[in-house]
Short mmCIF file of C-alpha atoms in Angstrom, two decimals:
data_model
loop_
_atom_site.label_atom_id
_atom_site.label_comp_id
_atom_site.label_asym_id
_atom_site.label_seq_id
_atom_site.Cartn_x
_atom_site.Cartn_y
_atom_site.Cartn_z
CA LYS A 1087 18.12 15.16 -17.85
CA ARG A 1088 18.24 12.45 -15.60
CA ASN A 1089 16.90 9.02 -15.55
CA GLN A 1090 13.43 8.90 -14.72
CA TYR A 1091 13.69 5.38 -15.19
CA GLN A 1092 15.72 2.79 -12.50
CA CYS A 1093 15.70 -0.95 -13.69
CA VAL A 1094 16.21 -3.05 -10.33
CA ASP A 1095 15.57 -6.88 -11.56
CA THR A 1096 12.42 -7.32 -13.07
CA VAL A 1097 11.00 -4.17 -11.77
CA SER A 1098 10.68 -0.95 -13.50
CA TYR A 1099 10.71 1.28 -10.45
CA HIS A 1100 9.74 5.45 -11.64
CA ILE A 1101 11.41 8.75 -9.70
CA ASN A 1102 8.25 11.00 -9.05
CA ASP A 1103 8.84 14.62 -8.65
CA HIS A 1104 6.69 15.23 -7.10
CA LYS A 1105 6.65 17.25 -3.47
CA LYS A 1106 3.88 15.47 -1.16
CA TYR A 1107 5.73 12.98 -0.30
CA ALA A 1108 9.57 14.03 -0.77
CA GLY A 1109 12.09 12.24 2.30
CA VAL A 1110 9.84 9.72 2.46
CA ASP A 1111 12.00 6.02 1.79
CA ALA A 1112 9.64 3.78 -0.04
CA ILE A 1113 11.41 -0.09 0.94
CA HIS A 1114 10.49 -2.65 -1.49
CA VAL A 1115 10.67 -5.45 0.13
CA ASN A 1116 11.42 -8.17 -2.31
CA ASP A 1117 10.77 -11.20 0.67
CA ARG A 1118 7.29 -12.03 1.55
CA LYS A 1119 8.57 -14.17 5.04
CA LEU A 1120 10.10 -10.51 5.57
CA PHE A 1121 7.97 -8.46 4.99
CA VAL A 1122 5.41 -9.72 6.84
CA SER A 1123 8.11 -10.47 9.88
CA LYS A 1124 8.69 -6.71 9.81
CA MET A 1125 4.65 -6.26 10.42
CA VAL A 1126 4.94 -8.74 13.43
CA GLU A 1127 7.96 -6.85 14.64
CA GLN A 1128 6.06 -3.85 14.83
CA VAL A 1129 3.43 -5.51 16.21
CA LYS A 1130 5.61 -6.69 18.80
CA ASN A 1131 6.77 -3.62 20.08
CA ASN A 1132 3.83 -1.55 20.29
CA ASP A 1133 4.55 0.81 17.38
CA ASN A 1134 1.47 0.70 15.39
CA PHE A 1135 0.75 1.07 11.26
CA VAL A 1136 -1.50 1.01 8.41
CA PHE A 1137 -1.45 -1.61 5.62
CA VAL A 1138 -3.14 -2.06 2.09
CA SER A 1139 -2.72 -4.97 -0.15
CA ASP A 1140 -5.31 -5.56 -3.61
CA SER A 1141 -6.73 -8.77 -2.20
CA LYS A 1142 -9.29 -9.18 0.61
CA LYS A 1143 -8.35 -12.28 0.69
CA THR A 1144 -3.94 -11.43 1.40
CA THR A 1145 -5.11 -8.61 3.81
CA ILE A 1146 -7.27 -10.60 6.10
CA TRP A 1147 -4.42 -14.15 6.04
CA ILE A 1148 -1.84 -11.00 6.92
CA TYR A 1149 -4.31 -9.09 9.33
CA LYS A 1150 -4.83 -12.59 11.49
CA THR A 1151 -0.80 -13.52 11.56
CA CYS A 1152 0.01 -9.78 13.40
CA LEU A 1153 -2.27 -10.56 15.26
CA GLU A 1154 -1.70 -13.15 17.16
CA HIS A 1155 1.12 -11.29 17.96
CA ALA A 1156 -0.59 -8.31 19.60
CA LYS A 1157 -0.25 -7.40 23.24
CA ASP A 1158 -4.13 -5.32 22.39
CA LYS A 1159 -5.85 -6.64 19.99
CA SER A 1160 -8.65 -3.93 20.45
CA LEU A 1161 -6.47 -1.87 18.45
CA PHE A 1162 -6.47 -3.70 15.16
CA LYS A 1163 -8.69 -2.91 12.37
CA LEU A 1164 -9.49 -4.84 9.61
CA ILE A 1165 -11.32 -2.83 6.66
CA THR A 1166 -12.61 -5.09 4.06
CA SER A 1167 -15.92 -4.87 1.72
CA ASP A 1168 -17.75 -6.29 5.28
CA THR A 1169 -16.88 -3.04 7.16
CA LYS A 1170 -19.67 -0.15 7.30
CA ASP A 1171 -18.75 2.95 6.90
CA THR A 1172 -19.71 4.16 10.12
CA ILE A 1173 -16.96 1.81 11.95
CA ILE A 1174 -14.48 3.23 9.58
CA ALA A 1175 -15.54 6.56 11.56
CA ASP A 1176 -14.91 5.33 14.81
CA ILE A 1177 -10.55 4.21 14.02
CA ASP A 1178 -8.51 5.79 16.27
CA PHE A 1179 -5.64 5.92 14.17
CA ASN A 1180 -3.49 7.11 15.46
CA LYS A 1181 -3.29 4.48 18.41
CA SER A 1182 -4.34 1.51 15.47
CA PHE A 1183 -2.77 -1.25 14.46
CA THR A 1184 -5.51 -1.04 10.44
CA PHE A 1185 -5.62 -2.47 7.25
CA PHE A 1186 -7.33 -1.96 4.78
CA SER A 1187 -8.32 -4.50 1.17
CA PRO A 1188 -9.21 -3.09 -1.95
CA ARG A 1189 -12.48 -1.87 0.24
CA VAL A 1190 -10.46 1.55 0.45
CA THR A 1191 -9.26 3.49 -2.27
CA CYS A 1192 -9.79 7.16 -2.12
CA GLY A 1193 -11.75 9.45 0.28
CA LEU A 1194 -10.52 8.28 3.32
CA ASN A 1195 -7.88 10.20 4.78
CA ILE A 1196 -5.68 9.72 8.22
CA HIS A 1197 -4.27 12.18 9.37
CA ASN A 1198 -2.27 10.84 12.64
CA GLU A 1199 -0.62 12.28 15.29
CA ARG A 1200 2.77 11.26 14.50
CA LYS A 1201 4.32 9.82 10.92
CA THR A 1202 3.66 5.33 10.91
CA ASN A 1203 4.89 4.02 8.83
CA THR A 1204 2.43 2.24 5.82
CA TYR A 1205 2.87 -1.72 4.51
CA VAL A 1206 2.13 -2.33 0.92
CA TYR A 1207 0.91 -5.82 -0.47
CA ASN A 1208 0.47 -6.10 -4.02
CA THR A 1209 -1.21 -9.62 -5.20
CA CYS A 1210 -1.22 -7.50 -9.00
CA GLN A 1211 -5.07 -9.06 -9.22
CA SER A 1212 -7.99 -6.84 -9.00
CA ILE A 1213 -6.99 -2.72 -8.99
CA ASN A 1214 -4.42 -0.90 -11.98
CA PRO A 1215 -1.36 0.20 -10.24
CA ILE A 1216 -3.10 3.86 -9.83
CA THR A 1217 -5.75 3.58 -7.82
CA MET A 1218 -3.32 0.74 -5.85
CA HIS A 1219 -0.95 4.14 -5.24
CA GLN A 1220 -4.17 6.25 -4.44
CA GLN A 1221 -4.67 3.67 -1.75
CA SER A 1222 -1.17 3.29 -0.27
CA MET A 1223 -1.95 6.78 0.27
CA ARG A 1224 -3.86 6.74 2.66
CA ASN A 1225 -1.88 7.34 5.37
CA ARG A 1226 -0.95 11.01 5.05
CA GLN A 1227 1.37 11.20 7.93
CA VAL A 1228 4.29 8.08 6.26
CA ASP A 1229 7.26 7.78 8.20
CA LYS A 1230 8.93 5.03 6.02
CA MET A 1231 6.83 3.03 3.23
CA TYR A 1232 6.77 -1.42 2.39
CA PHE A 1233 5.83 -2.61 -0.56
CA PHE A 1234 5.78 -6.00 -1.42
CA ILE A 1235 4.55 -6.97 -4.90
CA LYS A 1236 3.81 -11.05 -5.53
CA ASP A 1237 5.40 -12.21 -8.91
CA LYS A 1238 2.93 -12.29 -11.37
CA GLN A 1239 3.58 -12.45 -15.26
CA ARG A 1240 4.00 -9.38 -16.56
CA LYS A 1241 1.88 -8.81 -19.15
CA ARG A 1242 3.58 -7.92 -22.37
CA ASN A 1243 3.49 -4.29 -22.67
CA GLN A 1244 0.18 -3.25 -24.14
CA PHE A 1245 1.38 0.67 -25.87
CA HIS A 1246 2.40 0.94 -29.02
CA ASP A 1247 3.54 3.74 -28.16
CA TYR A 1248 4.89 6.74 -25.27
CA ALA A 1249 1.84 9.44 -26.63
CA SER A 1250 -0.90 5.84 -26.73
CA CYS A 1251 0.45 4.81 -22.58
CA LYS A 1252 0.24 8.56 -20.93
CA ARG A 1253 -3.49 8.35 -22.98
CA TYR A 1254 -4.41 6.06 -20.58
CA HIS A 1255 -2.79 7.27 -17.64
CA ARG A 1256 -4.39 10.28 -17.61
CA GLU A 1257 -7.45 8.68 -18.48
CA GLU A 1258 -6.98 6.31 -15.19
CA ILE A 1259 -5.67 9.94 -12.88
CA MET A 1260 -8.83 11.40 -13.57
CA ARG A 1261 -11.03 8.68 -12.91
CA ASN A 1262 -9.63 7.61 -9.74
#
């Protein structure tokens, strides 16, 4: 049986054997400037994408940063707790650059005509990893997923054994 975990730096990656997103590259970008510059490059090329974050403040900052480089600012959609549902329903995800704060974590599926990149910025502050994953999967046509995890002091493991860890995550999955 192959090892389910790979360690790079101080981050552990779980190898997902589910096939729904088989073949989708998930690229961990360690440098925030590089992460943002990758999005800006796509904006300059008018190549739309989906951005998600667990922080409203971060989502607004990234949105404004990318918007500065936009050829057509009307294609930029910011979804926060202040956004009305009717506005979300009117978004053409095939053309738009869409930025989601934790306002949308589930219940919305983006079915683009073509595959687009998804960018995930995790501050490790407001939503748990399972909900963050749920949020990042709103785009059903993912080409590549780029993710940045802000450094933070990690808490010691709260689980005493594998069974308690499994029980906790099973409950979180059922809740989401």
